[in-house]
Short mmCIF file of C-alpha atoms in Angstrom, two decimals:
data_model
loop_
_atom_site.label_atom_id
_atom_site.label_comp_id
_atom_site.label_asym_id
_atom_site.label_seq_id
_atom_site.Cartn_x
_atom_site.Cartn_y
_atom_site.Cartn_z
CA UNK L 130 13.05 -7.09 -10.17
CA UNK L 131 10.82 -4.94 -12.30
CA UNK L 132 9.88 -1.32 -11.72
CA UNK L 133 6.12 -1.85 -11.48
CA UNK L 134 6.28 -4.31 -8.58
CA UNK L 135 8.50 -1.80 -6.75
CA UNK L 136 5.91 0.94 -7.35
CA UNK L 137 3.07 -1.23 -6.03
CA UNK L 138 4.95 -2.47 -2.96
CA UNK L 139 6.10 1.08 -2.24
CA UNK L 140 2.57 2.45 -2.48
CA UNK L 141 1.15 -0.28 -0.25
CA UNK L 142 3.87 0.13 2.41
CA UNK L 143 3.54 3.92 2.34
CA UNK L 144 -0.25 3.74 2.73
CA UNK L 145 -0.08 1.40 5.73
CA UNK L 146 2.88 2.89 7.59
CA UNK L 147 1.72 6.48 7.13
CA UNK L 148 -1.75 5.50 8.37
CA UNK L 149 -0.14 3.81 11.41
CA UNK L 150 1.96 6.92 12.16
CA UNK L 151 -1.14 9.12 11.93
CA UNK L 152 -3.01 6.69 14.23
CA UNK L 153 -5.74 5.96 11.71
CA UNK L 154 -8.11 3.06 12.44
CA UNK L 155 -6.40 0.87 9.83
CA UNK L 156 -8.86 -2.04 9.87
CA UNK L 157 -11.94 0.18 9.81
CA UNK L 158 -10.61 2.49 7.11
CA UNK L 159 -9.38 -0.30 4.83
CA UNK L 160 -12.54 -2.38 5.08
CA UNK L 161 -14.71 0.67 4.45
CA UNK L 162 -12.85 1.44 1.22
CA UNK L 163 -12.82 -2.20 0.16
CA UNK L 164 -16.55 -2.54 0.88
CA UNK L 165 -17.44 0.55 -1.16
CA UNK L 166 -15.53 -0.72 -4.19
CA UNK L 167 -17.13 -4.17 -3.87
CA UNK L 168 -20.53 -2.52 -4.06
CA UNK L 169 -19.42 -0.68 -7.19
CA UNK L 170 -18.24 -3.96 -8.72
CA UNK L 171 -21.55 -5.65 -7.91
CA UNK L 172 -23.39 -2.69 -9.44
CA UNK L 173 -21.51 -3.29 -12.71
CA UNK L 174 -22.92 -6.79 -13.08
CA UNK L 175 -26.42 -6.21 -14.55
CA UNK L 176 -25.11 -3.90 -17.29
CA UNK L 177 -22.20 -6.21 -17.91
CA UNK L 178 -24.50 -9.22 -18.45
CA UNK L 179 -26.47 -7.26 -21.05
CA UNK L 180 -23.37 -6.03 -22.85
CA UNK L 181 -21.71 -9.45 -22.71
CA UNK L 182 -24.84 -10.91 -24.30
CA UNK L 183 -24.64 -8.53 -27.25
CA UNK L 184 -20.88 -8.77 -27.59
CA UNK L 185 -20.59 -12.58 -27.38
CA UNK L 186 -23.48 -12.90 -29.85
CA UNK L 187 -21.75 -10.53 -32.24
CA UNK L 188 -18.48 -12.39 -31.93
CA UNK L 189 -19.83 -15.93 -32.18
CA UNK L 190 -22.16 -15.16 -35.08
CA UNK L 191 -19.20 -13.87 -37.04
CA UNK L 192 -20.70 -10.46 -37.77
CA UNK L 193 -17.95 -8.72 -35.81
CA UNK L 194 -15.37 -10.28 -38.13
CA UNK L 195 -17.23 -8.81 -41.09
CA UNK L 196 -17.11 -5.30 -39.57
CA UNK L 197 -13.47 -5.64 -38.55
CA UNK L 198 -12.64 -6.97 -42.03
CA UNK L 199 -13.85 -3.69 -43.50
CA UNK L 200 -11.44 -1.60 -41.39
CA UNK L 201 -8.58 -4.11 -41.25
CA UNK L 202 -6.57 -2.91 -44.30
CA UNK L 203 -6.27 0.62 -42.96
CA UNK L 204 -5.41 -0.58 -39.44
CA UNK L 205 -2.75 -3.00 -40.65
CA UNK L 206 -1.12 -0.27 -42.68
CA UNK L 207 -0.32 1.58 -39.45
CA UNK L 208 0.71 -1.62 -37.63
CA UNK L 209 -2.35 -1.93 -35.38
CA UNK L 210 -3.43 -5.52 -34.58
CA UNK L 211 -6.87 -6.16 -36.11
CA UNK L 212 -7.89 -8.21 -33.03
CA UNK L 213 -7.98 -4.99 -30.98
CA UNK L 214 -10.14 -3.00 -33.43
CA UNK L 215 -13.52 -3.69 -31.76
CA UNK L 216 -12.06 -2.50 -28.45
CA UNK L 217 -10.59 0.64 -30.03
CA UNK L 218 -13.98 1.52 -31.54
CA UNK L 219 -15.99 0.89 -28.37
CA UNK L 220 -13.55 2.41 -25.84
CA UNK L 221 -14.76 6.06 -25.95
CA UNK L 222 -18.44 5.00 -25.97
CA UNK L 223 -18.87 2.35 -23.29
CA UNK L 224 -16.74 1.63 -20.21
CA UNK L 225 -18.23 -1.74 -19.31
CA UNK L 226 -18.39 -2.66 -23.00
CA UNK L 227 -14.66 -2.01 -23.23
CA UNK L 228 -14.06 -4.18 -20.15
CA UNK L 229 -16.00 -7.03 -21.76
CA UNK L 230 -14.10 -6.69 -25.05
CA UNK L 231 -10.70 -6.49 -23.33
CA UNK L 232 -11.53 -9.67 -21.41
CA UNK L 233 -12.44 -11.28 -24.72
CA UNK L 234 -9.09 -10.37 -26.34
CA UNK L 235 -7.10 -11.44 -23.25
CA UNK L 236 -8.74 -14.86 -23.08
CA UNK L 237 -8.74 -15.51 -26.81
CA UNK L 238 -5.19 -14.46 -27.70
CA UNK L 239 -3.47 -14.58 -24.30
CA UNK L 240 -2.69 -11.73 -21.91
CA UNK L 241 1.00 -11.72 -22.88
CA UNK L 242 0.47 -11.82 -26.67
CA UNK L 243 1.05 -8.77 -28.84
CA UNK L 244 -2.72 -8.28 -29.26
CA UNK L 245 -3.34 -8.84 -25.53
CA UNK L 246 -0.74 -6.29 -24.53
CA UNK L 247 -1.87 -3.71 -27.08
CA UNK L 248 -5.48 -4.10 -25.94
CA UNK L 249 -4.41 -3.72 -22.29
CA UNK L 250 -2.40 -0.57 -23.01
CA UNK L 251 -5.23 0.90 -25.07
CA UNK L 252 -7.84 0.18 -22.40
CA UNK L 253 -5.64 1.49 -19.58
CA UNK L 254 -4.56 4.71 -21.28
CA UNK L 255 -7.91 6.03 -22.49
CA UNK L 256 -11.26 6.82 -20.91
CA UNK L 257 -14.99 6.63 -21.63
CA UNK L 258 -14.93 10.04 -23.31
CA UNK L 259 -18.62 10.49 -24.10
CA UNK L 260 -19.75 9.42 -20.64
CA UNK L 261 -17.32 11.80 -18.92
CA UNK L 262 -18.28 14.78 -21.08
CA UNK L 263 -22.01 14.07 -20.65
CA UNK L 264 -21.85 13.72 -16.86
CA UNK L 265 -19.62 16.75 -16.28
CA UNK L 266 -21.55 19.09 -18.53
CA UNK L 267 -24.84 17.94 -16.99
CA UNK L 268 -23.72 19.63 -13.76
CA UNK L 269 -23.33 23.18 -15.14
CA UNK L 270 -25.22 25.78 -17.19
CA UNK L 271 -22.60 25.98 -19.96
CA UNK L 272 -23.96 24.13 -22.96
CA UNK L 273 -21.24 23.89 -25.59
CA UNK L 274 -19.21 20.74 -25.02
CA UNK L 275 -18.08 20.47 -28.69
CA UNK L 276 -14.57 21.74 -28.06
CA UNK L 277 -14.09 19.34 -25.16
CA UNK L 278 -15.38 16.40 -27.22
CA UNK L 279 -13.15 17.19 -30.21
CA UNK L 280 -10.07 17.61 -28.02
CA UNK L 281 -10.77 14.44 -26.01
CA UNK L 282 -11.38 12.37 -29.15
CA UNK L 283 -8.07 13.65 -30.54
CA UNK L 284 -6.51 12.21 -27.38
CA UNK L 285 -8.31 8.88 -27.89
CA UNK L 286 -7.12 8.72 -31.49
CA UNK L 287 -3.56 9.36 -30.31
CA UNK L 288 -3.82 6.52 -27.77
CA UNK L 289 -5.17 4.26 -30.53
CA UNK L 290 -2.27 5.14 -32.84
CA UNK L 291 0.50 4.91 -30.24
CA UNK L 292 -0.60 1.83 -28.19
CA UNK L 293 0.61 -0.75 -30.70
CA UNK L 294 3.74 1.30 -31.36
CA UNK L 295 4.62 1.46 -27.66
CA UNK L 296 4.10 -2.30 -27.17
CA UNK L 297 6.26 -3.03 -30.22
CA UNK L 298 9.06 -0.75 -29.01
CA UNK L 299 8.99 -2.19 -25.51
CA UNK L 300 8.36 -5.90 -26.06
CA UNK L 301 9.13 -6.43 -29.77
CA UNK L 302 6.48 -7.60 -32.24
CA UNK L 303 5.97 -10.85 -30.22
CA UNK K 290 -28.07 2.64 -26.14
CA UNK K 291 -31.12 0.33 -26.00
CA UNK K 292 -31.80 0.61 -29.73
CA UNK K 293 -28.14 0.00 -30.52
CA UNK K 294 -28.11 -3.19 -28.43
CA UNK K 295 -31.38 -4.34 -30.00
CA UNK K 296 -29.89 -3.78 -33.45
CA UNK K 297 -26.68 -5.64 -32.55
CA UNK K 298 -28.52 -8.65 -31.10
CA UNK K 299 -31.00 -8.80 -33.97
CA UNK K 300 -28.38 -8.51 -36.70
CA UNK K 301 -26.13 -11.08 -34.97
CA UNK K 302 -29.01 -13.57 -34.81
CA UNK K 303 -29.93 -13.07 -38.46
CA UNK K 304 -26.31 -13.23 -39.60
CA UNK K 305 -25.67 -16.43 -37.61
CA UNK K 306 -28.64 -18.11 -39.37
CA UNK K 307 -27.27 -17.08 -42.77
CA UNK K 308 -23.65 -18.05 -42.08
CA UNK K 309 -24.44 -21.29 -40.22
CA UNK K 310 -23.08 -20.23 -36.84
CA UNK K 311 -26.45 -20.33 -35.09
CA UNK K 312 -25.29 -23.08 -32.70
CA UNK K 313 -22.35 -20.98 -31.44
CA UNK K 314 -24.54 -17.92 -31.27
CA UNK K 315 -27.20 -19.60 -29.12
CA UNK K 316 -24.46 -21.02 -26.86
CA UNK K 317 -23.35 -17.44 -26.36
CA UNK K 318 -26.80 -16.55 -25.03
CA UNK K 319 -26.71 -19.29 -22.38
CA UNK K 320 -23.09 -18.74 -21.34
CA UNK K 321 -22.74 -14.96 -21.21
CA UNK K 322 -24.28 -14.60 -17.74
CA UNK K 323 -21.79 -16.94 -16.10
CA UNK K 324 -18.92 -15.26 -17.94
CA UNK K 325 -20.04 -11.81 -16.76
CA UNK K 326 -20.28 -13.09 -13.18
CA UNK K 327 -16.78 -14.61 -13.32
CA UNK K 328 -15.42 -11.34 -14.62
CA UNK K 329 -17.05 -9.32 -11.85
CA UNK K 330 -15.69 -11.66 -9.17
CA UNK K 331 -12.06 -11.26 -10.29
CA UNK K 332 -12.56 -7.57 -10.97
CA UNK K 333 -14.25 -6.95 -7.63
CA UNK K 334 -11.40 -8.64 -5.77
CA UNK K 335 -8.81 -6.28 -7.21
CA UNK K 336 -11.03 -3.24 -6.82
CA UNK K 337 -11.66 -4.09 -3.15
CA UNK K 338 -7.94 -4.28 -2.32
CA UNK K 339 -7.16 -0.94 -3.96
CA UNK K 340 -10.25 0.69 -2.53
CA UNK K 341 -9.01 -0.27 0.93
CA UNK K 342 -5.49 1.05 0.34
CA UNK K 343 -6.72 4.33 -1.09
CA UNK K 344 -9.11 4.84 1.79
CA UNK K 345 -6.11 4.48 4.14
CA UNK K 346 -4.35 7.20 2.13
CA UNK K 347 -7.39 9.46 2.42
CA UNK K 348 -7.94 8.93 6.14
CA UNK K 349 -4.27 9.45 7.01
CA UNK K 350 -4.26 12.77 5.16
CA UNK K 351 -1.60 11.72 2.66
CA UNK K 352 -3.93 12.48 -0.25
CA UNK K 353 -4.22 16.07 0.98
CA UNK K 354 -0.41 16.37 1.03
CA UNK K 355 -0.05 15.00 -2.48
CA UNK K 356 -2.71 17.47 -3.59
CA UNK K 357 -0.60 20.29 -2.19
CA UNK K 358 2.36 19.57 -4.47
CA UNK K 359 0.03 19.16 -7.44
CA UNK K 360 -1.45 22.61 -6.85
CA UNK K 361 1.56 24.54 -8.16
CA UNK K 362 1.37 22.78 -11.52
CA UNK K 363 -2.42 22.89 -11.73
CA UNK K 364 -2.61 26.64 -11.02
CA UNK K 365 -0.36 27.22 -14.08
CA UNK K 366 -2.67 25.23 -16.37
CA UNK K 367 -5.87 26.77 -14.99
CA UNK K 368 -4.54 30.34 -14.91
CA UNK K 369 -8.11 31.72 -15.18
CA UNK K 370 -8.81 30.62 -11.63
CA UNK K 371 -7.88 32.09 -8.27
CA UNK K 372 -4.73 30.40 -6.92
CA UNK K 373 -6.17 29.87 -3.46
CA UNK K 374 -9.80 29.46 -4.51
CA UNK K 375 -12.12 26.56 -3.84
CA UNK K 376 -12.37 25.67 -7.53
CA UNK K 377 -8.65 25.00 -7.83
CA UNK K 378 -8.64 22.85 -4.69
CA UNK K 379 -11.56 20.81 -6.03
CA UNK K 380 -9.72 20.33 -9.33
CA UNK K 381 -6.63 19.10 -7.44
CA UNK K 382 -8.65 16.58 -5.44
CA UNK K 383 -10.29 15.26 -8.60
CA UNK K 384 -6.96 14.94 -10.42
CA UNK K 385 -5.40 13.14 -7.44
CA UNK K 386 -8.29 10.66 -7.38
CA UNK K 387 -7.73 10.15 -11.10
CA UNK K 388 -4.01 9.58 -10.64
CA UNK K 389 -4.76 6.90 -8.07
CA UNK K 390 -7.25 5.25 -10.38
CA UNK K 391 -10.28 6.02 -8.22
CA UNK K 392 -12.74 6.51 -11.05
CA UNK K 393 -15.71 6.35 -8.73
CA UNK K 394 -14.31 8.89 -6.31
CA UNK K 395 -13.08 11.09 -9.15
CA UNK K 396 -16.49 11.58 -10.77
CA UNK K 397 -18.30 13.13 -7.77
CA UNK K 398 -15.21 15.26 -7.05
CA UNK K 399 -15.11 16.33 -10.70
CA UNK K 400 -18.77 17.35 -10.73
CA UNK K 401 -18.09 19.36 -7.58
CA UNK K 402 -15.14 21.05 -9.31
CA UNK K 403 -17.28 21.93 -12.37
CA UNK K 404 -19.83 23.64 -10.10
CA UNK K 405 -17.08 25.55 -8.29
CA UNK K 406 -15.52 26.74 -11.56
CA UNK K 407 -18.97 27.98 -12.60
CA UNK K 408 -19.42 29.74 -9.28
CA UNK K 409 -16.04 31.45 -9.51
CA UNK K 410 -16.32 32.58 -13.13
CA UNK K 411 -20.06 33.24 -13.15
CA UNK K 412 -22.91 31.32 -14.83
CA UNK K 413 -22.87 31.56 -18.61
CA UNK K 414 -24.02 29.72 -21.72
CA UNK K 415 -20.54 29.89 -23.20
CA UNK K 416 -18.05 27.41 -21.81
CA UNK K 417 -15.04 28.98 -20.08
CA UNK K 418 -11.62 27.68 -21.09
CA UNK K 419 -10.91 26.15 -17.67
CA UNK K 420 -14.05 24.03 -17.93
CA UNK K 421 -13.14 22.67 -21.35
CA UNK K 422 -9.60 21.89 -20.19
CA UNK K 423 -10.84 20.22 -17.01
CA UNK K 424 -13.31 17.98 -18.84
CA UNK K 425 -10.69 17.08 -21.45
CA UNK K 426 -8.22 16.06 -18.74
CA UNK K 427 -10.90 13.87 -17.16
CA UNK K 428 -11.82 12.34 -20.50
CA UNK K 429 -8.19 11.23 -20.90
CA UNK K 430 -6.76 8.61 -18.60
CA UNK K 431 -4.33 9.88 -15.99
CA UNK K 432 -4.19 6.78 -13.84
CA UNK K 433 -0.67 5.94 -12.61
CA UNK K 434 -1.36 2.29 -11.78
CA UNK K 435 -3.83 0.58 -14.14
CA UNK K 436 -5.40 -1.62 -11.45
CA UNK K 437 -8.49 -2.81 -13.34
CA UNK K 438 -6.56 -3.84 -16.44
CA UNK K 439 -3.87 -5.51 -14.31
CA UNK K 440 -6.53 -7.50 -12.42
CA UNK K 441 -8.04 -8.63 -15.72
CA UNK K 442 -4.61 -9.57 -17.11
CA UNK K 443 -3.78 -11.70 -14.09
CA UNK K 444 -7.21 -13.36 -14.29
CA UNK K 445 -6.41 -14.21 -17.92
CA UNK K 446 -3.15 -15.90 -16.84
CA UNK K 447 -0.57 -13.20 -17.56
CA UNK K 448 2.93 -14.01 -16.30
CA UNK K 449 3.46 -10.38 -15.33
CA UNK K 450 0.20 -8.37 -15.33
CA UNK K 451 1.91 -5.05 -14.64
CA UNK K 452 4.62 -5.30 -17.31
CA UNK K 453 2.58 -2.99 -19.55
CA UNK K 454 2.99 -0.11 -17.07
CA UNK K 455 5.72 1.83 -18.94
CA UNK K 456 3.72 1.61 -22.18
CA UNK K 457 0.53 2.74 -20.43
CA UNK K 458 2.26 5.75 -18.85
CA UNK K 459 3.87 6.74 -22.15
CA UNK K 460 0.68 6.40 -24.20
CA UNK K 461 -1.41 8.20 -21.53
CA UNK K 462 1.05 11.10 -21.37
CA UNK K 463 1.22 11.53 -25.15
CA UNK K 464 -2.56 11.35 -25.64
CA UNK K 465 -3.18 13.75 -22.74
CA UNK K 466 -0.66 16.20 -24.21
CA UNK K 467 -2.33 15.99 -27.63
CA UNK K 468 -5.84 16.45 -26.16
CA UNK K 469 -4.83 19.48 -24.07
CA UNK K 470 -2.98 21.03 -27.02
CA UNK K 471 -6.02 20.57 -29.28
CA UNK K 472 -8.21 22.16 -26.59
CA UNK K 473 -5.83 25.14 -26.32
CA UNK K 474 -5.74 25.57 -30.09
CA UNK K 475 -9.56 25.42 -30.32
CA UNK K 476 -9.85 28.04 -27.57
CA UNK K 477 -7.38 30.26 -29.36
CA UNK K 478 -8.99 29.84 -32.78
CA UNK K 479 -12.67 30.28 -31.97
#
């Protein structure tokens, strides 16, 4: 029995029973939420096709290996798997690009490999920094997002440096 | 973005001709659409389930209750803002949506919060500290359950898609702490 399945089952039970106690229209409410997210998923598709085109072309032509090869020595020195480098670079810039690259790593090296786990942790514990900053600052008159960008990128760098470390501590080098 | 993609596709094509991988590269062109569609189908399934559950939480008022306990902590971080003001409540709602992994609900709520911070502190060209902090927190991941990644892991055949959870929580917490500290230091220094 692992902790995460307990968390999920607990959350699901709590959501349903509390809704029942409060006499919420369970079917209507659930299907509305599910439908909205399905629309969001469908909306991802056109961009995803475009990004997948560029990413699979880069990977299959071998040019990505050339780029990764340039950064590899530094990454290996700190114990970061080179397979996850493209993802680490793209993560703050493009959300759907990161999804496509994570899928690539998971299918190529296996979801339960060291690289697969590190990529999962990295993708799940960071955000699309530039998109967030751009959207949020577009809403207000204040015009100096530099501090926010620097601080957020420092957070991304930390996630990059600690993801492989955390996986190694928790699962071994695998 | 368009120019970057154009450059990537062009350089990949040229490089594949030089290095003799043009066959694999042209296969990529024909196959990427189907791969993207497969990905969206598995992804959409997971997103739909969680969207439904979270909507139950919202409609039953449980989200509001969770926001209440968050408020004490949040008012300490955003000490510039009025404890019972609208801006603080908007921030709490946004952070709750983030914790539940509702990226698409979090963004509109976050934009709303930015406007309310501006309204409370007055329009200005210089960015108030609370705004910087708020954006930084949103630019870091605060999701408790990484639903999207877990859905992708199970689609890729993971034996236990959620087993990365402790690592994700640890890494998220550390990187959030670093980002907020850097933001505080920058505010103090400049």
